[in-house]
CSV table of C-alpha atoms in Angstrom, one decimal:
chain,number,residue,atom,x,y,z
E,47,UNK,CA,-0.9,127.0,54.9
E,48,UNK,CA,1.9,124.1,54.3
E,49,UNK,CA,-0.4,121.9,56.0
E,50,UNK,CA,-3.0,122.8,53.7
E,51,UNK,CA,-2.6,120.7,50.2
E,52,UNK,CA,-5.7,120.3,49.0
E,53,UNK,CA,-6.7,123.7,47.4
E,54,UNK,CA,-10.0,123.2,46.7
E,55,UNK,CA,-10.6,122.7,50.6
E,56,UNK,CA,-9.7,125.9,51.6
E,57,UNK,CA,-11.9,127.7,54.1
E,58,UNK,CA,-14.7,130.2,52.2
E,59,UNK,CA,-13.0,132.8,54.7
E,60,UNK,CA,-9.7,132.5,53.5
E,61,UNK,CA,-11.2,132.2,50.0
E,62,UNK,CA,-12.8,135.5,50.6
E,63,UNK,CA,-9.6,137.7,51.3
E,64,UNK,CA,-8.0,136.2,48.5
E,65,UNK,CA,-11.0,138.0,46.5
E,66,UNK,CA,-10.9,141.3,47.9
E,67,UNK,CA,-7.1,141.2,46.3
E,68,UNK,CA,-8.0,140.2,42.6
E,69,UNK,CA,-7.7,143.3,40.2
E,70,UNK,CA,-9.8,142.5,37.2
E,71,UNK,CA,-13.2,140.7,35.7
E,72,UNK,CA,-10.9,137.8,34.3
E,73,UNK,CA,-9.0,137.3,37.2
E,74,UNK,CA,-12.1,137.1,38.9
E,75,UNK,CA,-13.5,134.7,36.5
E,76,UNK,CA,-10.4,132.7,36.1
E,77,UNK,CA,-10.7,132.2,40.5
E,78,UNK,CA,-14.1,131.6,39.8
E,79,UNK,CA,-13.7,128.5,37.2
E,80,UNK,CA,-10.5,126.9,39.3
E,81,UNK,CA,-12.6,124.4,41.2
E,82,UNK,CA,-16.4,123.7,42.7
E,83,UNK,CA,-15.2,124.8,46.1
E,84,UNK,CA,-14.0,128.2,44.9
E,85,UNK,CA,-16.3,128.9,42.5
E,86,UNK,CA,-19.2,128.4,45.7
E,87,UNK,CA,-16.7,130.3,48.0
E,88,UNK,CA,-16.9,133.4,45.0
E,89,UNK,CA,-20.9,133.2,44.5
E,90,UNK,CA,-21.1,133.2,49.0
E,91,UNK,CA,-19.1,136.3,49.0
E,92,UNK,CA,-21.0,138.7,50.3
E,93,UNK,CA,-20.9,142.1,48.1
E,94,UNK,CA,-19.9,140.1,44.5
E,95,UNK,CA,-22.8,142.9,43.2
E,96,UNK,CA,-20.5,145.5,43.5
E,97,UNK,CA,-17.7,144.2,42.3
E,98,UNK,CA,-19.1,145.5,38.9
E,99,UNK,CA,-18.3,149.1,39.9
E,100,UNK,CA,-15.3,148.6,40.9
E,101,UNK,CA,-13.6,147.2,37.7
E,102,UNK,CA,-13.9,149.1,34.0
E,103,UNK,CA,-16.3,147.5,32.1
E,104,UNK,CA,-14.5,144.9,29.4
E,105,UNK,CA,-14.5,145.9,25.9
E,106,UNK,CA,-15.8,143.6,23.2
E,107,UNK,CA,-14.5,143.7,20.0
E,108,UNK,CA,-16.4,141.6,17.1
E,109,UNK,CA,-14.7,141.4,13.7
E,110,UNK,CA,-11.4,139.9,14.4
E,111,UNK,CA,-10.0,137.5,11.8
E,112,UNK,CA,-8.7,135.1,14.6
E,113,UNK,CA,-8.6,135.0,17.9
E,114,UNK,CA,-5.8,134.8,20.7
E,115,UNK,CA,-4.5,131.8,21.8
E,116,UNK,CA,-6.5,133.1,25.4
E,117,UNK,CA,-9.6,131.8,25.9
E,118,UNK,CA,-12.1,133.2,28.2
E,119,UNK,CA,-11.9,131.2,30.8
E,120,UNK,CA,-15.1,129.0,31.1
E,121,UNK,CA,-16.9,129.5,28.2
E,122,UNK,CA,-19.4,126.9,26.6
E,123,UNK,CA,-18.7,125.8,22.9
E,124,UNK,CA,-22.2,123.3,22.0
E,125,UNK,CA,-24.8,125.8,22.1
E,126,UNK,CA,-27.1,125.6,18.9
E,127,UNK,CA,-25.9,129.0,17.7
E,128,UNK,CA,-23.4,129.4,15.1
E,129,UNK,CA,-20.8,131.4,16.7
E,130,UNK,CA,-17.2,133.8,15.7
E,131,UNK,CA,-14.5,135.1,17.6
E,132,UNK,CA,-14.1,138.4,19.0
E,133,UNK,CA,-11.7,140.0,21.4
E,134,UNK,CA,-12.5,141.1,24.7
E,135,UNK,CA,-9.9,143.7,26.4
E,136,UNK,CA,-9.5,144.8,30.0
E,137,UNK,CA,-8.2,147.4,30.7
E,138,UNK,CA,-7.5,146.9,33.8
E,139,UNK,CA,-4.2,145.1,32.2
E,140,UNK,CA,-4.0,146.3,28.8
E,141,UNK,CA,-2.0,144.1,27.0
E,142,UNK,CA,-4.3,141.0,27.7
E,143,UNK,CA,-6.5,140.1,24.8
E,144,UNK,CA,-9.2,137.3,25.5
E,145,UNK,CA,-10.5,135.4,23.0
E,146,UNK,CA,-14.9,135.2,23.5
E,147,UNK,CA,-17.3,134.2,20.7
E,148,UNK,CA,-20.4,136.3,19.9
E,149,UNK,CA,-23.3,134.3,17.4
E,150,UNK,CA,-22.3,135.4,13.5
E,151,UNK,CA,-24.4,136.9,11.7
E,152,UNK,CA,-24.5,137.2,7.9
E,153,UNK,CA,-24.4,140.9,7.8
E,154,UNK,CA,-21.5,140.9,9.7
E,155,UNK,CA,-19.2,139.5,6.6
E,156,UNK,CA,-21.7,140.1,4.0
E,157,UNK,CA,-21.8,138.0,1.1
E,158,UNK,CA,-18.5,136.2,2.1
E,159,UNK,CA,-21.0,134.8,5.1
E,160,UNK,CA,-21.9,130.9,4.6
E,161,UNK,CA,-25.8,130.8,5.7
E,162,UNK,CA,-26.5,129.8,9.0
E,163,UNK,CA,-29.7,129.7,11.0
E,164,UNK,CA,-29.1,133.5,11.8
E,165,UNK,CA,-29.6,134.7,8.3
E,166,UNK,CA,-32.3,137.0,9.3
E,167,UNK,CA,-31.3,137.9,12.9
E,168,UNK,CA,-30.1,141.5,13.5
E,169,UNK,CA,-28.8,142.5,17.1
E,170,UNK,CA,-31.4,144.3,19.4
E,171,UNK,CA,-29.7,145.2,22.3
E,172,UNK,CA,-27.2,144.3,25.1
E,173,UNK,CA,-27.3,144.6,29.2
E,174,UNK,CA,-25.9,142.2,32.2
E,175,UNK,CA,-23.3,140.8,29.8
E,176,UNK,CA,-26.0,139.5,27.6
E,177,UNK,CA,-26.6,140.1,23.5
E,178,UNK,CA,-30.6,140.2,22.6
E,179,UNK,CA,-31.3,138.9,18.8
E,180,UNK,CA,-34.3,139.3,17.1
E,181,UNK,CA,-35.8,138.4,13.4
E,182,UNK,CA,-39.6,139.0,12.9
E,183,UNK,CA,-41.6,137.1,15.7
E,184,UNK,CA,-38.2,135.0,17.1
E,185,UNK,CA,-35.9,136.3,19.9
E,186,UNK,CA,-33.1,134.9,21.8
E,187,UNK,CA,-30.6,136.1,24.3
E,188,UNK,CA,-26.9,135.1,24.1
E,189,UNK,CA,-24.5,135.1,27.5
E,190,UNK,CA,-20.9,136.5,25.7
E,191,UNK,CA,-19.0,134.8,28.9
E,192,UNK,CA,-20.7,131.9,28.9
E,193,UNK,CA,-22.1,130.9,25.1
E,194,UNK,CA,-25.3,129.7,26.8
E,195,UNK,CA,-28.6,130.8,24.8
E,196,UNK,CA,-32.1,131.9,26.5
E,197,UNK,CA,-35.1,132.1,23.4
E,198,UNK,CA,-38.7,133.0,24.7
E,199,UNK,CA,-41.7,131.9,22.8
E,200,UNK,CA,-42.7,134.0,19.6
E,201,UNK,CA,-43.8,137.1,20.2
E,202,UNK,CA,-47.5,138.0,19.8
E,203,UNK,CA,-47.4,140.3,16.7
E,204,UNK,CA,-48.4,140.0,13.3
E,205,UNK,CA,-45.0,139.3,10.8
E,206,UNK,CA,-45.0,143.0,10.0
E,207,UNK,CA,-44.1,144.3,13.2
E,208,UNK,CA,-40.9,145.2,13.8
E,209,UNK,CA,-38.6,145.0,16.9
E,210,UNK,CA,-36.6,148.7,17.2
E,211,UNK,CA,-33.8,149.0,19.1
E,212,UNK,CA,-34.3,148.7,23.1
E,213,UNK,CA,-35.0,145.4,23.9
E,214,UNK,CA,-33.0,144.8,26.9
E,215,UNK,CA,-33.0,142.9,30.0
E,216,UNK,CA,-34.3,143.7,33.9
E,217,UNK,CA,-31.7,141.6,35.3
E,218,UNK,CA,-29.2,138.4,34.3
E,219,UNK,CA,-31.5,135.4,33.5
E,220,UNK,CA,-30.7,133.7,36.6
E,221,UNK,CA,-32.2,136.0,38.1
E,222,UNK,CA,-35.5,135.5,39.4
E,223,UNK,CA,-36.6,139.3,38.9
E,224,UNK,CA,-35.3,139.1,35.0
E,225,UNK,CA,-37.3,139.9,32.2
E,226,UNK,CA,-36.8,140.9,28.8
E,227,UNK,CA,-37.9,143.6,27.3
E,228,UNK,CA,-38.9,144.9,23.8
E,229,UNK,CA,-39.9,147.6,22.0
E,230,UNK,CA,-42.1,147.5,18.7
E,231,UNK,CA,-43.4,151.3,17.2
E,232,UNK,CA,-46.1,151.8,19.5
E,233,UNK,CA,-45.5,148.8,22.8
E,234,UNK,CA,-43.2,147.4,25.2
E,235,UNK,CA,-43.8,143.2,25.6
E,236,UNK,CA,-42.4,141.9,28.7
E,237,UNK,CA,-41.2,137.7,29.0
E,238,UNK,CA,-40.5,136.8,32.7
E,239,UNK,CA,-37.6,134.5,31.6
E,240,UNK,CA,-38.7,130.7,31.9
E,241,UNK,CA,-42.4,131.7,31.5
E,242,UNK,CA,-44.6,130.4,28.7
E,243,UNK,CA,-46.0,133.8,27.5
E,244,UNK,CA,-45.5,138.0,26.8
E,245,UNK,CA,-47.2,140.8,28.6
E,246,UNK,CA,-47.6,143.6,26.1
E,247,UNK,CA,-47.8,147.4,27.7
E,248,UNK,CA,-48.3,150.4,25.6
E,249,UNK,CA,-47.5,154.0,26.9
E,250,UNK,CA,-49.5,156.6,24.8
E,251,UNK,CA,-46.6,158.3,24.5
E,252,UNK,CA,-44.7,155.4,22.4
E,253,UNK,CA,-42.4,152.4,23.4
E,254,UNK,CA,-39.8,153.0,25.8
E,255,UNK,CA,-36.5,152.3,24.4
E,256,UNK,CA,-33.9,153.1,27.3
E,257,UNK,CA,-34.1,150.9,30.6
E,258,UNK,CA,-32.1,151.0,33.7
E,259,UNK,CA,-32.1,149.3,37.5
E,260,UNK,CA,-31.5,151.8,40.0
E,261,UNK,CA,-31.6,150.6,43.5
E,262,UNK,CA,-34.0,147.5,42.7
E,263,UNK,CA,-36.0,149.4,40.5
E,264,UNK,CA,-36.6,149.7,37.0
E,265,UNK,CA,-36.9,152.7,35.4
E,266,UNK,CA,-37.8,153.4,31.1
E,267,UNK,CA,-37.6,156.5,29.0
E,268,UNK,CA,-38.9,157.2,26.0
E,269,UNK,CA,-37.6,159.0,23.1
E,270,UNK,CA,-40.0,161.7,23.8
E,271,UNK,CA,-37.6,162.0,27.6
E,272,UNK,CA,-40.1,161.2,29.6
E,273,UNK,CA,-39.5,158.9,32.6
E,274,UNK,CA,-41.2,155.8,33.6
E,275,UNK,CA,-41.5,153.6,36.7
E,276,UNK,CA,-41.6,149.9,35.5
E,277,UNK,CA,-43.4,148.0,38.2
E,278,UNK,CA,-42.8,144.2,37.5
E,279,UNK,CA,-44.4,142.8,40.3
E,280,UNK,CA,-47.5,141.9,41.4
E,281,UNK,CA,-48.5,143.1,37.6
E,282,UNK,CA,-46.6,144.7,34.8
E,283,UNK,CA,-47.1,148.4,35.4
E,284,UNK,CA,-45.9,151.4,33.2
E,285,UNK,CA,-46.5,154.8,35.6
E,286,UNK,CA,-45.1,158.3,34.7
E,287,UNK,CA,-42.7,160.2,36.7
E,288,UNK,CA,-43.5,164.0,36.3
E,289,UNK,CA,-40.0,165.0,35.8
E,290,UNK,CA,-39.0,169.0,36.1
E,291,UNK,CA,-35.8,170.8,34.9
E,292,UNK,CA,-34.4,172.5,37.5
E,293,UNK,CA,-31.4,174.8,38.7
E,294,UNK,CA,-30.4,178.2,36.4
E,295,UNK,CA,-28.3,175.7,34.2
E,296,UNK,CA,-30.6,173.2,34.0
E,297,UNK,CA,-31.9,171.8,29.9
E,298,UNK,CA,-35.0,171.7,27.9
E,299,UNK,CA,-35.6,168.2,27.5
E,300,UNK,CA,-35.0,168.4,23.8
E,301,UNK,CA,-31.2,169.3,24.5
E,302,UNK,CA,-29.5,165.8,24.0
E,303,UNK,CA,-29.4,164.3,20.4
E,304,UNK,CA,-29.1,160.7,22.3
E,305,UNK,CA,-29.7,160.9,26.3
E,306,UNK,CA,-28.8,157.4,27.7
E,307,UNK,CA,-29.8,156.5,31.5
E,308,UNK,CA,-27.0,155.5,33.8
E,309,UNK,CA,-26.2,154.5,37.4
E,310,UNK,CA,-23.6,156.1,39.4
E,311,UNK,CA,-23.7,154.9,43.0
E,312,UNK,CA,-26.4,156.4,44.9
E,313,UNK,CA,-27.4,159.1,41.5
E,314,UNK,CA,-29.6,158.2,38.4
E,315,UNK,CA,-27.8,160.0,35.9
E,316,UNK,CA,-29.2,161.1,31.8
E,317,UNK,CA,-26.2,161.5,30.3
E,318,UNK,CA,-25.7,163.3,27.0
E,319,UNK,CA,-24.0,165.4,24.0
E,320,UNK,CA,-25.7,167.7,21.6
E,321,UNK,CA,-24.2,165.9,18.8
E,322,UNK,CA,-25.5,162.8,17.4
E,323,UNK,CA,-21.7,162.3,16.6
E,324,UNK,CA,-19.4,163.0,19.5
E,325,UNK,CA,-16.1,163.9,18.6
E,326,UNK,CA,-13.4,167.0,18.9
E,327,UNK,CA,-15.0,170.0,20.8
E,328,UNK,CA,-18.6,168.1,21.7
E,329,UNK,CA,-19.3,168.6,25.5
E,330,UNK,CA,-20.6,165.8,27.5
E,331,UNK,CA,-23.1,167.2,30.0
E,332,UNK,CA,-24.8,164.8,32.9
E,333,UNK,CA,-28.0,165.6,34.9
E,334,UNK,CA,-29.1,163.7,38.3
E,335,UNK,CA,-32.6,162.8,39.0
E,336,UNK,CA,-33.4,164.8,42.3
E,337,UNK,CA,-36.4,162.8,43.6
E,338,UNK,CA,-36.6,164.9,47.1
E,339,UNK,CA,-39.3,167.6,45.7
E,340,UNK,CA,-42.5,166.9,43.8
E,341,UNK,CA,-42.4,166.8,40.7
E,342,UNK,CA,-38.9,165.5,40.9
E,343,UNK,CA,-36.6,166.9,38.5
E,344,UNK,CA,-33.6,166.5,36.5
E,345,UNK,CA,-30.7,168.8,38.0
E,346,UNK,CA,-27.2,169.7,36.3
E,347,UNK,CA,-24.3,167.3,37.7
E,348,UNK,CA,-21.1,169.4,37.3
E,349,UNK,CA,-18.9,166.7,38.6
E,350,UNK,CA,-19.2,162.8,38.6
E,351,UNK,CA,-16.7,163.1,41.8
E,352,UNK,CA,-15.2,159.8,41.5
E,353,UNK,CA,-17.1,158.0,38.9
E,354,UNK,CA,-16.2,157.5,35.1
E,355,UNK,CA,-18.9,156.2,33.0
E,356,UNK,CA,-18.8,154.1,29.6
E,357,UNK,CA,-20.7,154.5,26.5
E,358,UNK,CA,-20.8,152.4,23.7
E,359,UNK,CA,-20.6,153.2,20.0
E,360,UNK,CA,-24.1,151.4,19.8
E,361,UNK,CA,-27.2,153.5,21.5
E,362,UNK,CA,-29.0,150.4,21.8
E,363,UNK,CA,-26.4,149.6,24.6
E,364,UNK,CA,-26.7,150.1,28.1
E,365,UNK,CA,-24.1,152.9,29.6
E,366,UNK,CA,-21.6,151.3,32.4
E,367,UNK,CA,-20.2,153.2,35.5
E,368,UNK,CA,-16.5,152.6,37.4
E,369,UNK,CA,-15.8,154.0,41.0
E,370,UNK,CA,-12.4,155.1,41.2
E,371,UNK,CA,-11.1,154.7,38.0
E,372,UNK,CA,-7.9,155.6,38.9
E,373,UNK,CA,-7.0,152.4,40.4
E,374,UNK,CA,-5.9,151.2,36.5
E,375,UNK,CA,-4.8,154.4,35.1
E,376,UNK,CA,-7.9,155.9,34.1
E,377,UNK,CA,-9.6,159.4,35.1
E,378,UNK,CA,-12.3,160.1,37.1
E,379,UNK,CA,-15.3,162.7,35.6
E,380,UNK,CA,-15.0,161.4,32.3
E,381,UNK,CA,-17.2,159.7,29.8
E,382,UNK,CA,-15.4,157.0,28.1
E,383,UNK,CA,-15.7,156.0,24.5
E,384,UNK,CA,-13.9,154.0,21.9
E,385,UNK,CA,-13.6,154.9,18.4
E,386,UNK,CA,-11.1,153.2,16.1
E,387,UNK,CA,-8.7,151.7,18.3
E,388,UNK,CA,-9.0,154.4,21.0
E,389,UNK,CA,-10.1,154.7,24.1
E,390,UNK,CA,-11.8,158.5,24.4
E,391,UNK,CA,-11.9,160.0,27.6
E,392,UNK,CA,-14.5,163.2,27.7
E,393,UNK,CA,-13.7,165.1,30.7
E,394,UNK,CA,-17.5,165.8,32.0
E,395,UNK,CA,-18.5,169.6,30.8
E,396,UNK,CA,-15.5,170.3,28.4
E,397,UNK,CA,-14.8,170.1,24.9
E,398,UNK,CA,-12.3,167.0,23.9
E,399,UNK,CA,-9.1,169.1,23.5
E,400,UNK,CA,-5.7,167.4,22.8
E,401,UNK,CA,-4.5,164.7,20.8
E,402,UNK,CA,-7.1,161.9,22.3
E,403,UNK,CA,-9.0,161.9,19.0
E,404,UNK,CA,-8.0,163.1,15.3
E,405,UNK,CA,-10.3,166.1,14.1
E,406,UNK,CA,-11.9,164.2,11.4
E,407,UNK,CA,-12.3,161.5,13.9
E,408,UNK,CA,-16.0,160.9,15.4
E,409,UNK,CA,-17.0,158.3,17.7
E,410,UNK,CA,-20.3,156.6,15.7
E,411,UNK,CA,-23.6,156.7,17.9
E,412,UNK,CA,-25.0,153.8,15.5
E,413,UNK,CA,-28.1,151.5,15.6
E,414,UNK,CA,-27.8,149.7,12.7
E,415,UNK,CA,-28.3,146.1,12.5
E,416,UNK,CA,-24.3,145.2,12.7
E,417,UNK,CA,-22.6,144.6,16.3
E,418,UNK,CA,-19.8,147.2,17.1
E,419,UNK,CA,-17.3,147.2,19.9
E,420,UNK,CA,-19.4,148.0,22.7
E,421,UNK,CA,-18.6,147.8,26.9
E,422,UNK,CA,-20.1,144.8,29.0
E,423,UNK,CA,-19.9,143.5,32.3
E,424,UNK,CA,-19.6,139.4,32.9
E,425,UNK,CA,-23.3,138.5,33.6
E,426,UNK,CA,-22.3,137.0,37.2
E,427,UNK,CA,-20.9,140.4,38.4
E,428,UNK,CA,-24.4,142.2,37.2
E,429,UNK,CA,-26.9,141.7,39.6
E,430,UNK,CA,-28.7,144.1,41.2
């Protein structure tokens, strides 16, 4: 090694093990952003998609008046987009705050907002470290690590449609299986990001406003609970999973207030609480998709084993999963939450006891057009 003095010539092997004994997203990135050499030697190591699991998620925090004097480490400043500052926390190592920008918004301050070009814009959705924005036919998708902006070409609807909550991505846009995804009342429209047009499918159930990748493949539900295949490839395809409720414990499929899909290992979990706001003796209950009989069906999980999962104050929001959460202090079989400057652990199948949350406390499932603190993963740890 004292022979060695030029760092960025390292060997990709050495480079490798020095990987393995990083212990958070911005250490990661930081290694990442050093030097050419080490940021090939990072994107050559062979299982970077899991590192996602085996880090908590980092939480972004909009709304700050300023920002710390720690910038997230490569992060672009001349996109077009008018930008702010917002904190993003690991906690992996709790007392770092990074500083991140997320595109302002006028709603966001109100009338104390100067007007910018995303006067109209409202936030759609977020997934693979990405922010979607929409306002009337106009989308674009904003990288929070990165401050590099993807817009597709208009949308084909008439200027009364509107864009609900679940647009949402298939993958990172540098991904050659990405697409983006959103939902209008009645139809999903699918852009394969770089292409010059939409693809518009409509279920006759209604839009499907809840996506998720699960072992290369993505899967859609609807607010009605039922569960979609979504074949990308050769042609957009929307077919229905017939979907049981099995076991003596199992649900009715009306038994969430907000069911959100999420990926635990080698288990496609629908993860829910009966009420619409979570707080101080609400149960979280989890149910795994048991595709070995036909129809498949949805069976009670009464343990996540060694799995915590994240949910975000914002529905629109795609749940996050961490193997072995104990590794930074946190617990495993829990549904995570944050709710005014708290991290909420719900121990899966028990009513939050203790002092983890004031009784007049409630964690705010909301889909409104403002961004709240919600858990993302940096878009290079999120592929598939």
């Amino acid at each position: 090694m004292s022979e060695l003095r030029d760092w960025a010539g390292l060997p990709d092997g050495l480079l490798h093990s020095v990987i393995t004994l990083l212990g958070s997203f911005p250490d990661l990135l930081t290694f990442a952003a050093t030097c050419c050499s080490w940021r090939a030697a990072f994107s050559s190591f062979p299982s970077k998609s899991t590192f996602y699991t085996l880090f908590p998620p980092l939480l972004l925090q909009p709304n700050v008046p300023f920002c710390s004097p720690r910038p997230f480490p490569n992060v672009a400043r001349n996109t077009f987009v008018p930008k702010r500052p917002c904190y993003v926390t690991d906690l992996a190592s709790q007392d770092t705050l990074l500083c991140s920008h997320i595109p302002l918004l006028s709603i966001d301050y109100g009338n104390n907002c100067p007007p910018n070009a995303l006067d109209k814009f409202a936030f759609r959705g977020a997934s693979f470290g990405h922010m979607i924005f929409s306002w009337n036919r106009s989308c674009f998708v904003f990288d929070v690590f990165t401050g590099i902006d993807v817009s597709p070409p208009l949308l084909p609807v008439d200027e009364y449609t509107e864009i609900y909550y679940g647009a949402a991505l298939t993958a990172p846009p540098s991904s050659p299986n990405s697409y983006l995804i959103v939902s209008t009342a009645s139809s999903n429209f699918f852009w394969h990001v770089g292409s010059n047009s939409w693809l518009k499918r409509s279920p006759r159930s209604g839009a499907l406003d809840k996506f998720v990748v699960f072992k290369g493949q993505v899967y859609g539900m609807g607010s009605d609970r039922r569960l979609f295949m979504v074949h990308l490839t050769p042609q957009i395809r929307l077919q229905k999973i017939p979907v049981s409720w099995g076991g003596r414990n199992s649900m009715t499929k009306w038994h969430f207030s907000t069911p959100w899909l999420v990926v635990c290992g080698d288990m496609l979990l629908m993860v829910g609480c009966r009420n619409c706001f979570p707080g101080t003796g609400d149960v979280f209950e989890a149910y795994r998709l048991d595709t070995s009989t036909e129809p498949a069906k949805w069976v009670k999980v009464e343990k996540l084993e060694n799995w915590a999962i994240f949910i975000s104050m914002d529905e629109r929001v795609q749940p996050l999963s961490c193997m072995n959460p104990e590794r930074w202090g946190g617990r495993s079989n829990c549904v995570y939450c944050y709710d005014s400057g708290h991290l909420v652990p719900f121990e899966l199948g028990k009513p939050l006891q203790g002092d983890a949350i004031k009784p007049d406390v409630f964690i705010f499932i909301c889909c409104g057009s403002m961004v709240q603190p919600i858990w993302m993963v940096p878009s290079m740890f999120s592929l598939c």
